[in-house]
Amino acid sequence: MAKATGGEGATPVPQRLLAAATRLFAEQGYDRTSVQEIVEAAGVTKGALYHYFGSKEDLLQEVYARVLRLQQERLDAYADADEPVEKRLRDAAADVVVTTIENLDDASIFFRSMHHLSPEKNKQVRVERRRYHERFRDLVEEGQRTGVFSTATPPDLVVDYHFGSVHHLSTWYRPEGPLTPREVADHLADLLLRALRP
Amino acid sequence: MAKATGGEGATPVPQRLLAAATRLFAEQGYDRTSVQEIVEAAGVTKGALYHYFGSKEDLLQEVYARVLRLQQERLDAYADADEPVEKRLRDAAADVVVTTIENLDDASIFFRSMHHLSPEKNKQVRVERRRYHERFRDLVEEGQRTGVFSTATPPDLVVDYHFGSVHHLSTWYRPEGPLTPREVADHLADLLLRALRP
Amino acid sequence: MAKATGGEGATPVPQRLLAAATRLFAEQGYDRTSVQEIVEAAGVTKGALYHYFGSKEDLLQEVYARVLRLQQERLDAYADADEPVEKRLRDAAADVVVTTIENLDDASIFFRSMHHLSPEKNKQVRVERRRYHERFRDLVEEGQRTGVFSTATPPDLVVDYHFGSVHHLSTWYRPEGPLTPREVADHLADLLLRALRP
Amino acid sequence: MAKATGGEGATPVPQRLLAAATRLFAEQGYDRTSVQEIVEAAGVTKGALYHYFGSKEDLLQEVYARVLRLQQERLDAYADADEPVEKRLRDAAADVVVTTIENLDDASIFFRSMHHLSPEKNKQVRVERRRYHERFRDLVEEGQRTGVFSTATPPDLVVDYHFGSVHHLSTWYRPEGPLTPREVADHLADLLLRALRP
DNA sequence: AATGAATGAGCCTTCATTCAT
DNA sequence: GATGAATGAAGGCTCATTCAT
């Protein structure tokens, strides 16, 4: 019955472990974070971790799975909206910035720890990442085809240009800085759209 | 005199070590690369490494020092040129792309392994990095002040936008891909300049 | 249940490690004894050692803690006895000799390896050692105050004189020599008391 | 000609090395002192050390040889004096205290680092040490034979009692303490002589 | 479902010594 | 006499994972 009450017991063990791992991986990196630290931060023992997760790497993979699912869902929602392509692209471009800033830990893990996944898991992540990239690229292409965007730049490169800046956020963005997530998102989406002006 | 002949003996030991470390750090990450692997790749013994470098971390720091020096020199050259600001910015923006692609190993180490430096060394790198950022930002500001660039976006953000895409290169660029380094550089510089059009 | 049977399994791992370490530190010195030797002598693996002790130094500190506790207890018992001060001092002086001879390993470690403890742990040992010294000195002072001992020598010096000879035991005493521990103890206590005659 | 001028060049290299080694061995212990530290403290290079000394251990042995020679000489001088045995013993007992305090580094090395000598060198030191002990013991015996000292204690034990306190000096004596070396020496010699009163 | 003792491989670093110059 | 680059063996310690309970 203690299970239902507050404190550590409030959240199920697997979630607690995932939350602790996410924070620690982001702070110290995957290799620098020991299983011992994770279980201590989650308030459980090693046995419990290995009961729910097959390995330390599985924990990392779960972080990836969660991020990928979330971002794909959001992108799909914006891309499928009933709006002109400029608005759909701008909204999607701004949304990924806001979402990334709101989950900076996930973001810094994402690019920094990919090579710590085993080749097969890594491949799987890349595949899903690719699908995401293509969905975004299709918006660019659509705009270029319909003449609202300049065709000067190959659409894949446009996408990488924008995602580079998203990826970079975890390097420089600080919550205590002068810009709110929304402001940063508007500026970056604006830069993208301005670059695409014919 | 054997020193001057080919084979492993051709290059001084410290350079051999630095080259081996750079390649391995880029391929596997800093933590995943053992000192043993480095010395084997360089064809020397561990004792020799510690004769020249105080620690594994010192080796990493040397990689950083080399990259920072090189990039600052190149940026200074372009920024000081006797040209209109649009050209100076475009040239600098394109050059950093070419240089980064030509030293992709250095680049992937740069952002991925910064947190493996001790706090003080990390700080030192950040300071130099900041100087580099500011030099670039000054070009943007100059263009905004003189009316050739739009003032819609804060100049710091413009710089981060561009360097995000540079940083991102090591994630997606492949030499065997369809675009030459020069082509990528021209496209990315073009996107930047187009985004800055008033 | 196998736990309760003889052989290596009879004694808990931490005790086995402590016993092995004590013997080896006394025989070879702290620095000359490798962790590998200790675990082999105790019949466990390195991992087991580090499961119970934070470091090699912690092992040494445990030896100190054990010795200090034992000797303080014994001294307190003799000093609190309901006897004339001459007898209390003589008994305490003789007892420390017997106890030291019976634990010569502990004794030779004690003085020889103190500087291998970290400054803070070293300080802690010195503090407890000081308490022990003062308890002993109080007996000398009491005898001097009540006129049964000569006041020719400062009491602190008297104590150092006696403990010097105790400390020295591990240098020269051999079980196979002509004197039993008890005989040595009586002689040394006698020398002390004779030196204190008014 | 620079050889004859001041600074580091003033003292011959071997002496400089020996002095540096003595200080460092006393401060940090033999094992904790690296050859590198010694040569740096002496202002020479490793090659120079190995030019004059066969090994690190040889350096230690030289320290022992110097101490042993000095102490034996002084003891011989006092023991051969034309004085009553009480005075000869008292003078010798006091002198070893003063000499030890004046060379506390040598003394702390002496007892602490003996086991770092190879078995053969160790044996050689023990032999010389034994000669020293016997010379001292002969004084006690002479006094016992001639009735000026009590025969209650075996003379060997008396000698160990006194040398225990000498050995112990390096543990507690501090130059800034309340007693001068001479005062300590007088007190300790006094304790010895008082203990030997019939 | 969960514990925690134990494993065993691997890691970074230190160091006395040698040797070509 | 003296240098200092290089060796090679060993040392203390960490850690993901397993398994009996």
PDB file of N, CA and C in Angstrom, chain D residues 93-149:
ATOM      1  N   ALA D  93      75.417   7.714  26.245  1.00  0.00           N
ATOM      2  CA  ALA D  93      73.953   7.673  26.138  1.00  0.00           C
ATOM      3  C   ALA D  93      73.400   9.040  25.765  1.00  0.00           C
ATOM      4  N   ALA D  94      73.992  10.090  26.328  1.00  0.00           N
ATOM      5  CA  ALA D  94      73.512  11.435  26.015  1.00  0.00           C
ATOM      6  C   ALA D  94      73.940  11.849  24.611  1.00  0.00           C
ATOM      7  N   ASP D  95      75.154  11.467  24.257  1.00  0.00           N
ATOM      8  CA  ASP D  95      75.651  11.887  22.942  1.00  0.00           C
ATOM      9  C   ASP D  95      74.828  11.302  21.794  1.00  0.00           C
ATOM     10  N   VAL D  96      74.437  10.039  21.919  1.00  0.00           N
ATOM     11  CA  VAL D  96      73.672   9.438  20.823  1.00  0.00           C
ATOM     12  C   VAL D  96      72.323  10.144  20.666  1.00  0.00           C
ATOM     13  N   VAL D  97      71.813  10.655  21.778  1.00  0.00           N
ATOM     14  CA  VAL D  97      70.555  11.400  21.694  1.00  0.00           C
ATOM     15  C   VAL D  97      70.770  12.715  20.944  1.00  0.00           C
ATOM     16  N   VAL D  98      71.783  13.450  21.320  1.00  0.00           N
ATOM     17  CA  VAL D  98      72.051  14.728  20.657  1.00  0.00           C
ATOM     18  C   VAL D  98      72.330  14.516  19.172  1.00  0.00           C
ATOM     19  N   THR D  99      73.198  13.567  18.880  1.00  0.00           N
ATOM     20  CA  THR D  99      73.542  13.296  17.485  1.00  0.00           C
ATOM     21  C   THR D  99      72.303  12.897  16.684  1.00  0.00           C
ATOM     22  N   THR D 100      71.458  12.087  17.264  1.00  0.00           N
ATOM     23  CA  THR D 100      70.246  11.653  16.576  1.00  0.00           C
ATOM     24  C   THR D 100      69.317  12.829  16.300  1.00  0.00           C
ATOM     25  N   ILE D 101      69.157  13.690  17.292  1.00  0.00           N
ATOM     26  CA  ILE D 101      68.279  14.835  17.091  1.00  0.00           C
ATOM     27  C   ILE D 101      68.842  15.764  16.026  1.00  0.00           C
ATOM     28  N   GLU D 102      70.152  15.895  16.026  1.00  0.00           N
ATOM     29  CA  GLU D 102      70.768  16.788  15.035  1.00  0.00           C
ATOM     30  C   GLU D 102      70.696  16.194  13.623  1.00  0.00           C
ATOM     31  N   ASN D 103      70.437  14.921  13.530  1.00  0.00           N
ATOM     32  CA  ASN D 103      70.308  14.277  12.215  1.00  0.00           C
ATOM     33  C   ASN D 103      69.027  13.462  12.156  1.00  0.00           C
ATOM     34  N   LEU D 104      67.947  14.115  12.502  1.00  0.00           N
ATOM     35  CA  LEU D 104      66.673  13.384  12.607  1.00  0.00           C
ATOM     36  C   LEU D 104      66.297  12.695  11.295  1.00  0.00           C
ATOM     37  N   ASP D 105      66.652  13.306  10.156  1.00  0.00           N
ATOM     38  CA  ASP D 105      66.355  12.687   8.871  1.00  0.00           C
ATOM     39  C   ASP D 105      67.025  11.316   8.771  1.00  0.00           C
ATOM     40  N   ASP D 106      68.314  11.302   9.071  1.00  0.00           N
ATOM     41  CA  ASP D 106      69.031  10.027   9.044  1.00  0.00           C
ATOM     42  C   ASP D 106      68.353   9.006   9.947  1.00  0.00           C
ATOM     43  N   ALA D 107      67.964   9.467  11.122  1.00  0.00           N
ATOM     44  CA  ALA D 107      67.394   8.547  12.097  1.00  0.00           C
ATOM     45  C   ALA D 107      66.061   7.984  11.627  1.00  0.00           C
ATOM     46  N   SER D 108      65.238   8.843  11.059  1.00  0.00           N
ATOM     47  CA  SER D 108      63.932   8.290  10.665  1.00  0.00           C
ATOM     48  C   SER D 108      64.079   7.347   9.482  1.00  0.00           C
ATOM     49  N   ILE D 109      65.061   7.621   8.634  1.00  0.00           N
ATOM     50  CA  ILE D 109      65.304   6.679   7.549  1.00  0.00           C
ATOM     51  C   ILE D 109      65.795   5.354   8.127  1.00  0.00           C
ATOM     52  N   PHE D 110      66.695   5.475   9.121  1.00  0.00           N
ATOM     53  CA  PHE D 110      67.378   4.284   9.602  1.00  0.00           C
ATOM     54  C   PHE D 110      66.447   3.132   9.946  1.00  0.00           C
ATOM     55  N   PHE D 111      65.494   3.411  10.808  1.00  0.00           N
ATOM     56  CA  PHE D 111      64.653   2.311  11.257  1.00  0.00           C
ATOM     57  C   PHE D 111      63.514   2.009  10.288  1.00  0.00           C
ATOM     58  N   ARG D 112      63.136   3.038   9.552  1.00  0.00           N
ATOM     59  CA  ARG D 112      61.955   2.862   8.720  1.00  0.00           C
ATOM     60  C   ARG D 112      62.255   2.184   7.392  1.00  0.00           C
ATOM     61  N   SER D 113      63.473   2.331   6.912  1.00  0.00           N
ATOM     62  CA  SER D 113      63.738   1.866   5.548  1.00  0.00           C
ATOM     63  C   SER D 113      64.685   0.680   5.466  1.00  0.00           C
ATOM     64  N   MET D 114      64.998   0.118   6.622  1.00  0.00           N
ATOM     65  CA  MET D 114      65.939  -1.013   6.631  1.00  0.00           C
ATOM     66  C   MET D 114      65.464  -2.158   5.742  1.00  0.00           C
ATOM     67  N   HIS D 115      64.169  -2.435   5.771  1.00  0.00           N
ATOM     68  CA  HIS D 115      63.638  -3.568   4.995  1.00  0.00           C
ATOM     69  C   HIS D 115      63.594  -3.299   3.506  1.00  0.00           C
ATOM     70  N   HIS D 116      64.006  -2.107   3.100  1.00  0.00           N
ATOM     71  CA  HIS D 116      64.039  -1.844   1.669  1.00  0.00           C
ATOM     72  C   HIS D 116      65.397  -2.181   1.084  1.00  0.00           C
ATOM     73  N   LEU D 117      66.333  -2.506   1.960  1.00  0.00           N
ATOM     74  CA  LEU D 117      67.642  -2.965   1.477  1.00  0.00           C
ATOM     75  C   LEU D 117      67.534  -4.433   1.090  1.00  0.00           C
ATOM     76  N   SER D 118      68.284  -4.810   0.115  1.00  0.00           N
ATOM     77  CA  SER D 118      68.306  -6.219  -0.285  1.00  0.00           C
ATOM     78  C   SER D 118      68.836  -7.046   0.890  1.00  0.00           C
ATOM     79  N   PRO D 119      68.454  -8.303   0.959  1.00  0.00           N
ATOM     80  CA  PRO D 119      68.847  -9.153   2.091  1.00  0.00           C
ATOM     81  C   PRO D 119      70.334  -9.047   2.449  1.00  0.00           C
ATOM     82  N   GLU D 120      71.191  -9.092   1.442  1.00  0.00           N
ATOM     83  CA  GLU D 120      72.621  -9.061   1.767  1.00  0.00           C
ATOM     84  C   GLU D 120      73.053  -7.721   2.380  1.00  0.00           C
ATOM     85  N   LYS D 121      72.585  -6.628   1.779  1.00  0.00           N
ATOM     86  CA  LYS D 121      72.955  -5.328   2.332  1.00  0.00           C
ATOM     87  C   LYS D 121      72.343  -5.140   3.710  1.00  0.00           C
ATOM     88  N   ASN D 122      71.141  -5.653   3.854  1.00  0.00           N
ATOM     89  CA  ASN D 122      70.468  -5.581   5.138  1.00  0.00           C
ATOM     90  C   ASN D 122      71.307  -6.296   6.193  1.00  0.00           C
ATOM     91  N   LYS D 123      71.784  -7.455   5.849  1.00  0.00           N
ATOM     92  CA  LYS D 123      72.582  -8.258   6.782  1.00  0.00           C
ATOM     93  C   LYS D 123      73.844  -7.491   7.194  1.00  0.00           C
ATOM     94  N   GLN D 124      74.475  -6.888   6.211  1.00  0.00           N
ATOM     95  CA  GLN D 124      75.695  -6.130   6.483  1.00  0.00           C
ATOM     96  C   GLN D 124      75.425  -4.993   7.478  1.00  0.00           C
ATOM     97  N   VAL D 125      74.300  -4.291   7.262  1.00  0.00           N
ATOM     98  CA  VAL D 125      73.946  -3.220   8.190  1.00  0.00           C
ATOM     99  C   VAL D 125      73.699  -3.788   9.585  1.00  0.00           C
ATOM    100  N   ARG D 126      72.997  -4.894   9.637  1.00  0.00           N
ATOM    101  CA  ARG D 126      72.718  -5.507  10.936  1.00  0.00           C
ATOM    102  C   ARG D 126      74.001  -5.882  11.670  1.00  0.00           C
ATOM    103  N   VAL D 127      74.976  -6.367  10.920  1.00  0.00           N
ATOM    104  CA  VAL D 127      76.244  -6.748  11.542  1.00  0.00           C
ATOM    105  C   VAL D 127      76.902  -5.527  12.185  1.00  0.00           C
ATOM    106  N   GLU D 128      76.940  -4.436  11.452  1.00  0.00           N
ATOM    107  CA  GLU D 128      77.566  -3.235  12.010  1.00  0.00           C
ATOM    108  C   GLU D 128      76.764  -2.688  13.184  1.00  0.00           C
ATOM    109  N   ARG D 129      75.473  -2.791  13.013  1.00  0.00           N
ATOM    110  CA  ARG D 129      74.596  -2.336  14.086  1.00  0.00           C
ATOM    111  C   ARG D 129      74.834  -3.166  15.352  1.00  0.00           C
ATOM    112  N   ARG D 130      75.063  -4.447  15.150  1.00  0.00           N
ATOM    113  CA  ARG D 130      75.311  -5.359  16.270  1.00  0.00           C
ATOM    114  C   ARG D 130      76.606  -4.972  16.999  1.00  0.00           C
ATOM    115  N   ARG D 131      77.607  -4.624  16.221  1.00  0.00           N
ATOM    116  CA  ARG D 131      78.885  -4.233  16.831  1.00  0.00           C
ATOM    117  C   ARG D 131      78.678  -3.013  17.718  1.00  0.00           C
ATOM    118  N   TYR D 132      77.884  -2.098  17.195  1.00  0.00           N
ATOM    119  CA  TYR D 132      77.589  -0.883  17.946  1.00  0.00           C
ATOM    120  C   TYR D 132      76.866  -1.223  19.245  1.00  0.00           C
ATOM    121  N   HIS D 133      75.846  -2.049  19.134  1.00  0.00           N
ATOM    122  CA  HIS D 133      75.086  -2.492  20.298  1.00  0.00           C
ATOM    123  C   HIS D 133      76.010  -3.131  21.337  1.00  0.00           C
ATOM    124  N   GLU D 134      76.915  -3.957  20.879  1.00  0.00           N
ATOM    125  CA  GLU D 134      77.771  -4.690  21.827  1.00  0.00           C
ATOM    126  C   GLU D 134      78.753  -3.772  22.555  1.00  0.00           C
ATOM    127  N   ARG D 135      79.231  -2.818  21.836  1.00  0.00           N
ATOM    128  CA  ARG D 135      80.135  -1.857  22.471  1.00  0.00           C
ATOM    129  C   ARG D 135      79.418  -1.152  23.609  1.00  0.00           C
ATOM    130  N   PHE D 136      78.182  -0.797  23.364  1.00  0.00           N
ATOM    131  CA  PHE D 136      77.382  -0.115  24.375  1.00  0.00           C
ATOM    132  C   PHE D 136      77.079  -1.073  25.545  1.00  0.00           C
ATOM    133  N   ARG D 137      76.706  -2.284  25.175  1.00  0.00           N
ATOM    134  CA  ARG D 137      76.377  -3.275  26.196  1.00  0.00           C
ATOM    135  C   ARG D 137      77.577  -3.558  27.103  1.00  0.00           C
ATOM    136  N   ASP D 138      78.775  -3.551  26.522  1.00  0.00           N
ATOM    137  CA  ASP D 138      79.953  -3.820  27.325  1.00  0.00           C
ATOM    138  C   ASP D 138      80.111  -2.808  28.457  1.00  0.00           C
ATOM    139  N   LEU D 139      79.691  -1.575  28.166  1.00  0.00           N
ATOM    140  CA  LEU D 139      79.763  -0.565  29.225  1.00  0.00           C
ATOM    141  C   LEU D 139      78.818  -0.927  30.369  1.00  0.00           C
ATOM    142  N   VAL D 140      77.615  -1.369  30.006  1.00  0.00           N
ATOM    143  CA  VAL D 140      76.654  -1.750  31.041  1.00  0.00           C
ATOM    144  C   VAL D 140      77.199  -2.930  31.848  1.00  0.00           C
ATOM    145  N   GLU D 141      77.677  -3.894  31.146  1.00  0.00           N
ATOM    146  CA  GLU D 141      78.227  -5.081  31.813  1.00  0.00           C
ATOM    147  C   GLU D 141      79.370  -4.733  32.750  1.00  0.00           C
ATOM    148  N   GLU D 142      80.233  -3.871  32.271  1.00  0.00           N
ATOM    149  CA  GLU D 142      81.368  -3.473  33.103  1.00  0.00           C
ATOM    150  C   GLU D 142      80.875  -2.861  34.405  1.00  0.00           C
ATOM    151  N   GLY D 143      79.866  -2.001  34.291  1.00  0.00           N
ATOM    152  CA  GLY D 143      79.318  -1.380  35.482  1.00  0.00           C
ATOM    153  C   GLY D 143      78.665  -2.402  36.401  1.00  0.00           C
ATOM    154  N   GLN D 144      78.012  -3.370  35.812  1.00  0.00           N
ATOM    155  CA  GLN D 144      77.371  -4.405  36.640  1.00  0.00           C
ATOM    156  C   GLN D 144      78.438  -5.261  37.335  1.00  0.00           C
ATOM    157  N   ARG D 145      79.476  -5.592  36.604  1.00  0.00           N
ATOM    158  CA  ARG D 145      80.548  -6.418  37.163  1.00  0.00           C
ATOM    159  C   ARG D 145      81.250  -5.707  38.313  1.00  0.00           C
ATOM    160  N   THR D 146      81.413  -4.426  38.128  1.00  0.00           N
ATOM    161  CA  THR D 146      82.147  -3.689  39.161  1.00  0.00           C
ATOM    162  C   THR D 146      81.221  -3.156  40.245  1.00  0.00           C
ATOM    163  N   GLY D 147      79.960  -3.535  40.187  1.00  0.00           N
ATOM    164  CA  GLY D 147      79.062  -3.203  41.277  1.00  0.00           C
ATOM    165  C   GLY D 147      78.477  -1.805  41.269  1.00  0.00           C
ATOM    166  N   VAL D 148      78.726  -1.010  40.236  1.00  0.00           N
ATOM    167  CA  VAL D 148      78.121   0.323  40.258  1.00  0.00           C
ATOM    168  C   VAL D 148      76.727   0.335  39.645  1.00  0.00           C
ATOM    169  N   PHE D 149      76.396  -0.697  38.865  1.00  0.00           N
ATOM    170  CA  PHE D 149      75.034  -0.795  38.302  1.00  0.00           C
ATOM    171  C   PHE D 149      74.336  -2.021  38.870  1.00  0.00           C
TER     172      PHE D 149
END
